[in-house]
PDB file of C-alpha atoms and ligand atoms in Angstrom:
ATOM      1  CA  MET W  12      -9.924 -19.202 -46.103  1.00 90.00           C
ATOM      2  CA  ARG W  13      -7.068 -21.045 -46.841  1.00 95.00           C
ATOM      3  CA  LEU W  14      -6.242 -24.003 -45.026  1.00 96.00           C
ATOM      4  CA  GLN W  15      -2.513 -23.057 -43.750  1.00 96.00           C
ATOM      5  CA  THR W  16      -5.438 -19.590 -41.962  1.00 97.00           C
ATOM      6  CA  ALA W  17      -7.373 -22.567 -40.649  1.00 97.00           C
ATOM      7  CA  LEU W  18      -5.306 -24.397 -38.657  1.00 97.00           C
ATOM      8  CA  ARG W  19      -3.241 -21.429 -37.328  1.00 97.00           C
ATOM      9  CA  GLN W  20      -6.760 -19.865 -36.722  1.00 98.00           C
ATOM     10  CA  GLY W  21      -8.097 -22.553 -34.360  1.00 98.00           C
ATOM     11  CA  SER W  22      -4.557 -24.021 -33.140  1.00 98.00           C
ATOM     12  CA  GLU W  23      -4.628 -19.659 -32.076  1.00 98.00           C
ATOM     13  CA  ILE W  24      -8.346 -20.148 -30.536  1.00 98.00           C
ATOM     14  CA  LEU W  25      -7.847 -23.502 -29.207  1.00 98.00           C
ATOM     15  CA  ALA W  26      -4.580 -22.337 -27.237  1.00 98.00           C
ATOM     16  CA  SER W  27      -6.420 -19.195 -26.304  1.00 98.00           C
ATOM     17  CA  ALA W  28      -9.024 -21.393 -23.682  1.00 97.00           C
ATOM     18  CA  GLY W  29      -6.354 -23.085 -22.236  1.00 96.00           C
ATOM     19  CA  ILE W  30      -7.036 -26.842 -24.986  1.00 97.00           C
ATOM     20  CA  PRO W  31      -3.491 -29.031 -24.947  1.00 95.00           C
ATOM     21  CA  GLU W  32      -2.454 -29.621 -27.730  1.00 97.00           C
ATOM     22  CA  PRO W  33      -3.403 -27.579 -30.132  1.00 98.00           C
ATOM     23  CA  ARG W  34      -1.888 -27.045 -32.850  1.00 97.00           C
ATOM     24  CA  LEU W  35      -2.173 -31.074 -32.967  1.00 97.00           C
ATOM     25  CA  THR W  36      -5.649 -31.023 -32.614  1.00 98.00           C
ATOM     26  CA  ALA W  37      -6.015 -28.490 -35.135  1.00 98.00           C
ATOM     27  CA  GLU W  38      -4.549 -30.171 -37.594  1.00 98.00           C
ATOM     28  CA  VAL W  39      -6.542 -33.295 -36.335  1.00 97.00           C
ATOM     29  CA  LEU W  40      -9.923 -31.941 -36.060  1.00 98.00           C
ATOM     30  CA  LEU W  41      -9.742 -30.163 -40.094  1.00 98.00           C
ATOM     31  CA  CYS W  42      -8.541 -33.523 -40.896  1.00 98.00           C
ATOM     32  CA  HIS W  43     -11.797 -34.976 -39.647  1.00 98.00           C
ATOM     33  CA  ALA W  44     -13.755 -32.318 -41.393  1.00 98.00           C
ATOM     34  CA  LEU W  45     -11.786 -32.866 -44.728  1.00 97.00           C
ATOM     35  CA  ARG W  46     -11.658 -36.485 -44.049  1.00 96.00           C
ATOM     36  CA  ARG W  47      -7.608 -36.288 -45.871  1.00 96.00           C
ATOM     37  CA  GLU W  48      -4.774 -37.546 -44.035  1.00 94.00           C
ATOM     38  CA  ARG W  49      -2.668 -35.631 -41.864  1.00 93.00           C
ATOM     39  CA  ALA W  50      -0.119 -35.826 -44.396  1.00 95.00           C
ATOM     40  CA  TRP W  51      -1.985 -34.043 -46.912  1.00 96.00           C
ATOM     41  CA  LEU W  52      -2.528 -30.827 -44.890  1.00 95.00           C
ATOM     42  CA  TYR W  53       1.105 -30.333 -44.773  1.00 94.00           C
ATOM     43  CA  ALA W  54       1.396 -30.944 -49.097  1.00 96.00           C
ATOM     44  CA  HIS W  55      -2.102 -28.934 -49.826  1.00 95.00           C
ATOM     45  CA  PRO W  56      -1.069 -25.606 -46.982  1.00 93.00           C
ATOM     46  CA  GLU W  57      -2.523 -23.675 -50.450  1.00 95.00           C
ATOM     47  CA  HIS W  58      -6.218 -25.372 -50.479  1.00 96.00           C
ATOM     48  CA  GLU W  59      -8.943 -22.732 -51.062  1.00 97.00           C
ATOM     49  CA  LEU W  60     -11.041 -24.374 -47.696  1.00 97.00           C
ATOM     50  CA  THR W  61     -15.344 -25.175 -49.338  1.00 96.00           C
ATOM     51  CA  THR W  62     -17.954 -23.848 -47.653  1.00 96.00           C
ATOM     52  CA  VAL W  63     -19.137 -27.493 -46.123  1.00 97.00           C
ATOM     53  CA  GLU W  64     -15.445 -27.797 -44.767  1.00 97.00           C
ATOM     54  CA  TRP W  65     -15.402 -24.548 -43.403  1.00 95.00           C
ATOM     55  CA  ILE W  66     -18.531 -25.323 -41.586  1.00 97.00           C
ATOM     56  CA  HIS W  67     -17.954 -28.874 -40.461  1.00 98.00           C
ATOM     57  CA  TYR W  68     -13.970 -27.763 -39.215  1.00 98.00           C
ATOM     58  CA  GLY W  69     -15.775 -24.900 -36.809  1.00 98.00           C
ATOM     59  CA  ARG W  70     -18.328 -27.063 -35.931  1.00 98.00           C
ATOM     60  CA  TYR W  71     -15.478 -29.156 -34.408  1.00 98.00           C
ATOM     61  CA  LEU W  72     -13.272 -25.964 -32.730  1.00 98.00           C
ATOM     62  CA  HIS W  73     -16.500 -25.742 -31.274  1.00 98.00           C
ATOM     63  CA  GLU W  74     -16.968 -28.594 -29.147  1.00 98.00           C
ATOM     64  CA  ARG W  75     -13.369 -29.256 -28.493  1.00 98.00           C
ATOM     65  CA  LEU W  76     -13.807 -26.108 -26.898  1.00 98.00           C
ATOM     66  CA  GLN W  77     -16.390 -27.368 -25.616  1.00 96.00           C
ATOM     67  CA  GLY W  78     -14.687 -29.786 -23.371  1.00 97.00           C
ATOM     68  CA  ARG W  79     -15.207 -32.827 -25.958  1.00 98.00           C
ATOM     69  CA  PRO W  80     -12.462 -35.413 -26.588  1.00 98.00           C
ATOM     70  CA  VAL W  81     -11.081 -35.171 -29.993  1.00 98.00           C
ATOM     71  CA  GLN W  82     -11.695 -39.061 -30.059  1.00 98.00           C
ATOM     72  CA  TYR W  83     -14.935 -38.475 -28.923  1.00 98.00           C
ATOM     73  CA  ILE W  84     -15.386 -36.223 -32.264  1.00 98.00           C
ATOM     74  CA  THR W  85     -13.679 -38.117 -34.989  1.00 98.00           C
ATOM     75  CA  ARG W  86     -14.727 -41.434 -33.162  1.00 98.00           C
ATOM     76  CA  LYS W  87     -12.168 -43.083 -33.620  1.00 97.00           C
ATOM     77  CA  GLN W  88      -8.948 -43.924 -31.671  1.00 98.00           C
ATOM     78  CA  GLU W  89      -6.038 -46.176 -32.234  1.00 98.00           C
ATOM     79  CA  PHE W  90      -4.792 -49.195 -29.670  1.00 98.00           C
ATOM     80  CA  TYR W  91      -2.856 -51.807 -30.348  1.00 98.00           C
ATOM     81  CA  GLY W  92      -1.213 -50.013 -33.035  1.00 98.00           C
ATOM     82  CA  ARG W  93      -5.494 -50.818 -34.890  1.00 98.00           C
ATOM     83  CA  GLU W  94      -7.678 -48.228 -35.053  1.00 98.00           C
ATOM     84  CA  PHE W  95     -10.987 -48.413 -32.659  1.00 98.00           C
ATOM     85  CA  GLU W  96     -14.442 -46.803 -32.873  1.00 98.00           C
ATOM     86  CA  VAL W  97     -15.825 -45.395 -30.197  1.00 98.00           C
ATOM     87  CA  THR W  98     -18.469 -43.520 -29.122  1.00 98.00           C
ATOM     88  CA  PRO W  99     -19.682 -41.298 -25.845  1.00 98.00           C
ATOM     89  CA  ALA W 100     -21.040 -44.478 -24.840  1.00 98.00           C
ATOM     90  CA  VAL W 101     -17.729 -46.236 -24.732  1.00 98.00           C
ATOM     91  CA  LEU W 102     -14.022 -45.693 -22.567  1.00 98.00           C
ATOM     92  CA  ILE W 103     -11.228 -43.936 -24.690  1.00 98.00           C
ATOM     93  CA  PRO W 104      -9.010 -46.489 -25.110  1.00 98.00           C
ATOM     94  CA  ARG W 105      -5.773 -45.842 -22.735  1.00 97.00           C
ATOM     95  CA  PRO W 106      -1.970 -46.584 -24.300  1.00 96.00           C
ATOM     96  CA  GLU W 107      -1.749 -47.844 -20.213  1.00 96.00           C
ATOM     97  CA  THR W 108      -3.913 -50.398 -21.158  1.00 97.00           C
ATOM     98  CA  GLU W 109      -1.857 -52.053 -24.368  1.00 98.00           C
ATOM     99  CA  HIS W 110       0.524 -52.839 -21.381  1.00 97.00           C
ATOM    100  CA  VAL W 111      -2.345 -55.244 -20.470  1.00 98.00           C
ATOM    101  CA  VAL W 112      -1.729 -57.076 -23.738  1.00 98.00           C
ATOM    102  CA  GLU W 113       2.241 -57.209 -23.772  1.00 97.00           C
ATOM    103  CA  GLN W 114       1.536 -58.841 -20.169  1.00 97.00           C
ATOM    104  CA  ALA W 115      -1.186 -61.579 -21.935  1.00 98.00           C
ATOM    105  CA  LEU W 116       1.287 -61.717 -25.318  1.00 97.00           C
ATOM    106  CA  LYS W 117       3.836 -62.744 -22.445  1.00 96.00           C
ATOM    107  CA  ALA W 118       2.010 -65.038 -19.842  1.00 95.00           C
ATOM    108  CA  ALA W 119      -0.978 -66.283 -22.007  1.00 94.00           C
ATOM    109  CA  ARG W 120       0.357 -67.046 -25.537  1.00 94.00           C
ATOM    110  CA  GLY W 121      -1.308 -70.564 -26.001  1.00 95.00           C
ATOM    111  CA  ALA W 122      -4.067 -69.238 -24.781  1.00 97.00           C
ATOM    112  CA  ARG W 123      -7.850 -71.029 -26.679  1.00 97.00           C
ATOM    113  CA  ARG W 124     -10.940 -69.125 -25.432  1.00 98.00           C
ATOM    114  CA  VAL W 125      -9.615 -65.723 -23.747  1.00 98.00           C
ATOM    115  CA  LEU W 126     -12.258 -63.561 -21.018  1.00 98.00           C
ATOM    116  CA  ASP W 127     -12.601 -59.870 -21.807  1.00 98.00           C
ATOM    117  CA  ILE W 128     -13.927 -58.355 -18.528  1.00 98.00           C
ATOM    118  CA  CYS W 129     -16.146 -54.340 -19.224  1.00 98.00           C
ATOM    119  CA  THR W 130     -14.784 -54.998 -23.063  1.00 98.00           C
ATOM    120  CA  GLY W 131     -15.900 -51.639 -23.953  1.00 98.00           C
ATOM    121  CA  SER W 132     -15.142 -50.618 -27.323  1.00 98.00           C
ATOM    122  CA  GLY W 133     -14.239 -54.427 -27.718  1.00 98.00           C
ATOM    123  CA  ASN W 134     -10.814 -52.984 -28.092  1.00 98.00           C
ATOM    124  CA  LEU W 135      -8.072 -56.282 -25.312  1.00 98.00           C
ATOM    125  CA  ALA W 136     -10.711 -58.256 -26.670  1.00 98.00           C
ATOM    126  CA  VAL W 137     -10.467 -58.165 -30.063  1.00 98.00           C
ATOM    127  CA  THR W 138      -6.954 -57.192 -29.804  1.00 98.00           C
ATOM    128  CA  LEU W 139      -6.506 -60.492 -28.098  1.00 98.00           C
ATOM    129  CA  ALA W 140      -8.412 -62.514 -30.531  1.00 98.00           C
ATOM    130  CA  LEU W 141      -6.337 -61.109 -33.507  1.00 98.00           C
ATOM    131  CA  GLU W 142      -2.213 -61.028 -31.880  1.00 98.00           C
ATOM    132  CA  LEU W 143      -3.525 -65.462 -29.442  1.00 97.00           C
ATOM    133  CA  GLY W 144      -5.342 -66.149 -32.799  1.00 97.00           C
ATOM    134  CA  ALA W 145      -7.978 -67.100 -30.210  1.00 97.00           C
ATOM    135  CA  ALA W 146     -11.576 -67.140 -29.940  1.00 97.00           C
ATOM    136  CA  ALA W 147     -12.233 -64.582 -27.576  1.00 98.00           C
ATOM    137  CA  VAL W 148     -15.485 -64.038 -25.847  1.00 98.00           C
ATOM    138  CA  GLY W 149     -16.087 -60.297 -24.303  1.00 98.00           C
ATOM    139  CA  THR W 150     -18.699 -58.930 -21.591  1.00 98.00           C
ATOM    140  CA  ASP W 151     -20.238 -55.365 -20.810  1.00 98.00           C
ATOM    141  CA  ILE W 152     -22.768 -54.491 -18.787  1.00 97.00           C
ATOM    142  CA  SER W 153     -23.867 -52.052 -21.896  1.00 98.00           C
ATOM    143  CA  PHE W 154     -25.844 -52.222 -24.525  1.00 98.00           C
ATOM    144  CA  ALA W 155     -25.056 -49.453 -26.463  1.00 98.00           C
ATOM    145  CA  ALA W 156     -21.105 -50.667 -25.490  1.00 98.00           C
ATOM    146  CA  LEU W 157     -21.218 -53.763 -27.838  1.00 98.00           C
ATOM    147  CA  GLU W 158     -23.103 -52.009 -30.119  1.00 98.00           C
ATOM    148  CA  VAL W 159     -20.343 -50.560 -30.787  1.00 98.00           C
ATOM    149  CA  ALA W 160     -17.294 -53.311 -29.888  1.00 98.00           C
ATOM    150  CA  ARG W 161     -19.578 -55.472 -32.757  1.00 98.00           C
ATOM    151  CA  ARG W 162     -18.095 -53.257 -35.372  1.00 98.00           C
ATOM    152  CA  ASN W 163     -15.645 -52.545 -34.331  1.00 98.00           C
ATOM    153  CA  ALA W 164     -14.672 -56.878 -34.105  1.00 98.00           C
ATOM    154  CA  ARG W 165     -16.861 -57.334 -37.993  1.00 98.00           C
ATOM    155  CA  ARG W 166     -14.015 -54.616 -38.905  1.00 98.00           C
ATOM    156  CA  HIS W 167     -10.788 -55.702 -37.737  1.00 98.00           C
ATOM    157  CA  GLY W 168     -11.549 -59.357 -38.718  1.00 98.00           C
ATOM    158  CA  ALA W 169     -12.103 -61.070 -35.087  1.00 98.00           C
ATOM    159  CA  ARG W 170     -13.418 -63.614 -33.688  1.00 94.00           C
ATOM    160  CA  VAL W 171     -15.396 -62.389 -30.521  1.00 98.00           C
ATOM    161  CA  GLU W 172     -18.653 -63.515 -29.440  1.00 98.00           C
ATOM    162  CA  TRP W 173     -20.767 -60.446 -27.441  1.00 98.00           C
ATOM    163  CA  VAL W 174     -22.783 -61.271 -23.704  1.00 98.00           C
ATOM    164  CA  GLN W 175     -24.616 -58.645 -22.103  1.00 98.00           C
ATOM    165  CA  CYS W 176     -24.359 -58.684 -18.456  1.00 97.00           C
ATOM    166  CA  ASP W 177     -22.747 -58.070 -14.933  1.00 97.00           C
ATOM    167  CA  LEU W 178     -19.276 -58.792 -14.941  1.00 98.00           C
ATOM    168  CA  ALA W 179     -19.014 -62.408 -15.566  1.00 98.00           C
ATOM    169  CA  SER W 180     -22.817 -63.272 -14.476  1.00 96.00           C
ATOM    170  CA  GLY W 181     -24.246 -64.702 -17.543  1.00 85.00           C
ATOM    171  CA  LEU W 182     -21.378 -67.227 -18.507  1.00 96.00           C
ATOM    172  CA  SER W 183     -20.125 -70.487 -17.950  1.00 94.00           C
ATOM    173  CA  GLY W 184     -17.492 -72.671 -19.555  1.00 87.00           C
ATOM    174  CA  ARG W 185     -13.478 -72.759 -19.344  1.00 96.00           C
ATOM    175  CA  PHE W 186     -11.586 -70.231 -20.718  1.00 98.00           C
ATOM    176  CA  ASP W 187      -7.491 -70.573 -20.458  1.00 98.00           C
ATOM    177  CA  LEU W 188      -7.442 -66.344 -20.264  1.00 98.00           C
ATOM    178  CA  ILE W 189      -9.400 -63.282 -18.595  1.00 98.00           C
ATOM    179  CA  VAL W 190      -9.008 -60.045 -18.353  1.00 98.00           C
ATOM    180  CA  SER W 191     -10.506 -56.888 -17.652  1.00 98.00           C
ATOM    181  CA  ASN W 192      -9.774 -52.934 -17.432  1.00 98.00           C
ATOM    182  CA  PRO W 193     -12.179 -52.408 -14.812  1.00 98.00           C
ATOM    183  CA  PRO W 194     -14.485 -49.010 -13.242  1.00 97.00           C
ATOM    184  CA  TYR W 195     -11.525 -48.340 -11.181  1.00 97.00           C
ATOM    185  CA  ILE W 196     -11.499 -44.745 -10.239  1.00 96.00           C
ATOM    186  CA  PRO W 197     -12.149 -43.978  -7.322  1.00 96.00           C
ATOM    187  CA  LEU W 198     -15.485 -41.874  -5.898  1.00 96.00           C
ATOM    188  CA  GLU W 199     -14.097 -39.991  -4.129  1.00 96.00           C
ATOM    189  CA  GLU W 200     -12.017 -38.591  -6.636  1.00 96.00           C
ATOM    190  CA  ILE W 201     -14.455 -38.720  -9.633  1.00 97.00           C
ATOM    191  CA  ALA W 202     -15.179 -35.284  -9.199  1.00 96.00           C
ATOM    192  CA  ARG W 203     -11.651 -33.990  -9.570  1.00 97.00           C
ATOM    193  CA  LEU W 204     -10.581 -35.719 -12.432  1.00 96.00           C
ATOM    194  CA  GLN W 205     -10.734 -33.163 -16.029  1.00 95.00           C
ATOM    195  CA  ARG W 206     -13.580 -32.323 -17.074  1.00 95.00           C
ATOM    196  CA  GLU W 207     -13.327 -33.982 -20.646  1.00 96.00           C
ATOM    197  CA  VAL W 208     -13.244 -37.601 -18.441  1.00 97.00           C
ATOM    198  CA  ARG W 209     -15.399 -36.859 -16.089  1.00 97.00           C
ATOM    199  CA  ASP W 210     -18.593 -34.578 -18.043  1.00 97.00           C
ATOM    200  CA  TYR W 211     -17.832 -36.444 -21.532  1.00 97.00           C
ATOM    201  CA  GLU W 212     -16.666 -40.480 -20.357  1.00 98.00           C
ATOM    202  CA  PRO W 213     -19.567 -43.518 -20.014  1.00 97.00           C
ATOM    203  CA  ARG W 214     -19.174 -42.613 -15.648  1.00 96.00           C
ATOM    204  CA  LEU W 215     -20.285 -46.422 -15.868  1.00 95.00           C
ATOM    205  CA  ALA W 216     -16.725 -47.563 -17.848  1.00 97.00           C
ATOM    206  CA  LEU W 217     -15.166 -44.936 -14.381  1.00 97.00           C
ATOM    207  CA  GLU W 218     -16.264 -45.261 -11.282  1.00 96.00           C
ATOM    208  CA  GLY W 219     -15.224 -48.408  -9.194  1.00 96.00           C
ATOM    209  CA  GLY W 220     -16.848 -47.192  -5.812  1.00 95.00           C
ATOM    210  CA  PRO W 221     -15.535 -45.420  -3.070  1.00 94.00           C
ATOM    211  CA  GLY W 222     -11.909 -46.561  -3.070  1.00 93.00           C
ATOM    212  CA  GLY W 223     -12.014 -47.891  -6.549  1.00 95.00           C
ATOM    213  CA  ALA W 224     -11.109 -51.063  -5.735  1.00 95.00           C
ATOM    214  CA  ALA W 225     -14.695 -52.173  -5.710  1.00 96.00           C
ATOM    215  CA  PHE W 226     -14.069 -54.937  -9.054  1.00 97.00           C
ATOM    216  CA  TYR W 227     -11.274 -56.888  -8.445  1.00 97.00           C
ATOM    217  CA  PRO W 228     -12.585 -59.095  -5.016  1.00 97.00           C
ATOM    218  CA  ARG W 229     -15.556 -59.546  -7.779  1.00 97.00           C
ATOM    219  CA  ILE W 230     -13.238 -60.183 -10.817  1.00 98.00           C
ATOM    220  CA  VAL W 231     -11.245 -62.555  -9.385  1.00 98.00           C
ATOM    221  CA  ARG W 232     -14.168 -64.430  -7.927  1.00 98.00           C
ATOM    222  CA  GLU W 233     -15.951 -65.081 -11.228  1.00 98.00           C
ATOM    223  CA  ALA W 234     -12.058 -66.003 -13.085  1.00 98.00           C
ATOM    224  CA  GLU W 235     -12.029 -69.316 -10.184  1.00 98.00           C
ATOM    225  CA  ARG W 236     -14.752 -70.622 -11.720  1.00 97.00           C
ATOM    226  CA  LEU W 237     -14.653 -69.974 -15.622  1.00 98.00           C
ATOM    227  CA  LEU W 238     -10.954 -70.558 -15.903  1.00 98.00           C
ATOM    228  CA  ALA W 239      -8.732 -73.733 -16.191  1.00 97.00           C
ATOM    229  CA  PRO W 240      -6.371 -74.504 -13.963  1.00 97.00           C
ATOM    230  CA  GLY W 241      -3.340 -72.752 -14.536  1.00 97.00           C
ATOM    231  CA  GLY W 242      -5.055 -69.892 -16.903  1.00 98.00           C
ATOM    232  CA  TRP W 243      -4.293 -66.607 -15.842  1.00 98.00           C
ATOM    233  CA  LEU W 244      -5.862 -63.289 -15.042  1.00 98.00           C
ATOM    234  CA  ILE W 245      -4.587 -59.896 -15.538  1.00 98.00           C
ATOM    235  CA  VAL W 246      -6.384 -56.946 -14.488  1.00 98.00           C
ATOM    236  CA  GLU W 247      -5.760 -53.177 -15.060  1.00 98.00           C
ATOM    237  CA  ILE W 248      -5.989 -50.967 -11.987  1.00 97.00           C
ATOM    238  CA  GLY W 249      -5.380 -47.499 -11.223  1.00 94.00           C
ATOM    239  CA  TYR W 250      -1.895 -46.282  -9.291  1.00 89.00           C
ATOM    240  CA  GLN W 251      -3.904 -46.112  -6.314  1.00 90.00           C
ATOM    241  CA  GLY W 252      -5.109 -50.177  -7.059  1.00 93.00           C
ATOM    242  CA  GLU W 253      -1.954 -51.704  -6.003  1.00 95.00           C
ATOM    243  CA  GLN W 254      -3.007 -53.728  -2.118  1.00 94.00           C
ATOM    244  CA  ALA W 255      -5.914 -54.069  -2.950  1.00 94.00           C
ATOM    245  CA  ALA W 256      -6.412 -55.283  -6.279  1.00 96.00           C
ATOM    246  CA  ARG W 257      -3.667 -58.185  -5.128  1.00 96.00           C
ATOM    247  CA  CYS W 258      -5.701 -58.777  -1.899  1.00 95.00           C
ATOM    248  CA  ALA W 259      -8.848 -59.563  -3.896  1.00 96.00           C
ATOM    249  CA  PHE W 260      -6.458 -63.107  -5.089  1.00 96.00           C
ATOM    250  CA  GLY W 261      -7.184 -65.642  -2.575  1.00 94.00           C
ATOM    251  CA  PRO W 262      -4.679 -69.005  -1.883  1.00 96.00           C
ATOM    252  CA  ALA W 263      -6.270 -70.433  -5.657  1.00 97.00           C
ATOM    253  CA  TRP W 264      -3.692 -68.293  -7.063  1.00 98.00           C
ATOM    254  CA  THR W 265       0.284 -68.032  -7.369  1.00 97.00           C
ATOM    255  CA  ASP W 266       2.708 -66.461  -9.802  1.00 96.00           C
ATOM    256  CA  ALA W 267       0.896 -63.354  -8.477  1.00 96.00           C
ATOM    257  CA  ALA W 268       3.160 -60.194  -9.839  1.00 96.00           C
ATOM    258  CA  THR W 269       2.684 -56.010 -10.654  1.00 97.00           C
ATOM    259  CA  GLU W 270       3.929 -54.355 -13.902  1.00 96.00           C
ATOM    260  CA  TYR W 271       4.628 -50.941 -14.613  1.00 95.00           C
ATOM    261  CA  ASP W 272       3.608 -48.215 -17.135  1.00 92.00           C
ATOM    262  CA  LEU W 273       6.608 -46.096 -18.328  1.00 90.00           C
ATOM    263  CA  ALA W 274       5.915 -43.423 -15.622  1.00 91.00           C
ATOM    264  CA  GLY W 275       6.591 -46.085 -13.206  1.00 93.00           C
ATOM    265  CA  TRP W 276       2.495 -46.361 -12.326  1.00 94.00           C
ATOM    266  CA  PRO W 277       2.077 -50.112 -10.479  1.00 96.00           C
ATOM    267  CA  ARG W 278      -0.400 -50.695 -13.729  1.00 97.00           C
ATOM    268  CA  VAL W 279      -0.729 -54.135 -14.094  1.00 98.00           C
ATOM    269  CA  VAL W 280      -1.648 -56.838 -12.220  1.00 98.00           C
ATOM    270  CA  ARG W 281      -1.699 -60.482 -13.075  1.00 97.00           C
ATOM    271  CA  ALA W 282      -1.985 -64.272 -11.370  1.00 98.00           C
ATOM    272  CA  ARG W 283      -2.809 -67.892 -11.715  1.00 98.00           C
ATOM    273  CA  PHE W 284      -5.326 -69.986 -11.356  1.00 98.00           C
ATOM    274  CA  ALA W 285      -4.071 -72.783  -9.295  1.00 95.00           C
ATOM    275  CA  PRO W 286      -6.419 -74.263  -7.633  1.00 84.00           C
TER     276      PRO W 286
HETATM  277  N1  LIG G  21     -11.867 -52.195 -21.979  1.00 94.45           N
HETATM  278  C1  LIG G  21     -12.225 -51.217 -22.528  1.00 94.45           C
HETATM  279  C2  LIG G  21     -11.083 -50.346 -22.448  1.00 94.45           C
HETATM  280  O1  LIG G  21     -10.079 -50.671 -21.951  1.00 94.45           O
HETATM  281  C3  LIG G  21     -13.344 -50.105 -21.257  1.00 94.45           C
HETATM  282  C4  LIG G  21     -12.855 -50.411 -19.575  1.00 94.45           C
HETATM  283  C5  LIG G  21     -14.069 -49.732 -18.975  1.00 94.45           C
HETATM  284  O2  LIG G  21     -15.155 -49.355 -19.347  1.00 94.45           O
HETATM  285  N2  LIG G  21     -14.205 -49.517 -18.017  1.00 94.45           N
HETATM  286  O3  LIG G  21     -10.692 -49.510 -22.809  1.00 94.45           O
END
């Protein structure tokens, strides 16, 4: 079968199953099957797929049709300009989370020691270690997630130490900046999530208890123990999470502010530790 035919048929199958962006998805899956970049597809529409390429492509289409996110098929996702390995053990990094990086670069440029709580793929820890030239620590309760994070740090040459613990319970020492994108989907909303998220991404990385704000008071308490005076805590929140997250900050905090994402939803809350 010719490449252009494979692409057309693939996108038709995806479209008729209601998969969003069928053409783009077919291209990405075909690239993965061919182990080529997208530009190569456009330059070689006449390429005849080998049997192995065709079998791989068919399998990837089948997986996507069943609901598996593209990123778990290709095992990669771009974040803040770098490619990160992702597996079903970690949340797929979202573009919205880049707002956490932006806030960190704005508020805490001089941070030398950075902590990322609930690191998942390590996207925040690795990005901040590199962008700030800082020493970072990333924690996660999942050992399988930390293995992915460790590979991502090695791949990008980032200085990060990984600790398996519940939030930051295993840590001591002083940090200048703490970031976290904790699980924040309200328990009540999990069943209504799109199947790509609900059935494939780790529940542990998604669910933030009834109301979705279970982790913020605990993270704030850990930050009060671990931040140097004047240090920043920057957390991501869900679209209904602003109130609960802001309430978690007590009198030891100043300069509390909320930042909005491109869609206009509150997305990041930051505050400065001033004991
Ligand atoms: N830190 C990762 C991210 O921002 C994972 C977050 C999580 O697992 N809740 O994508």
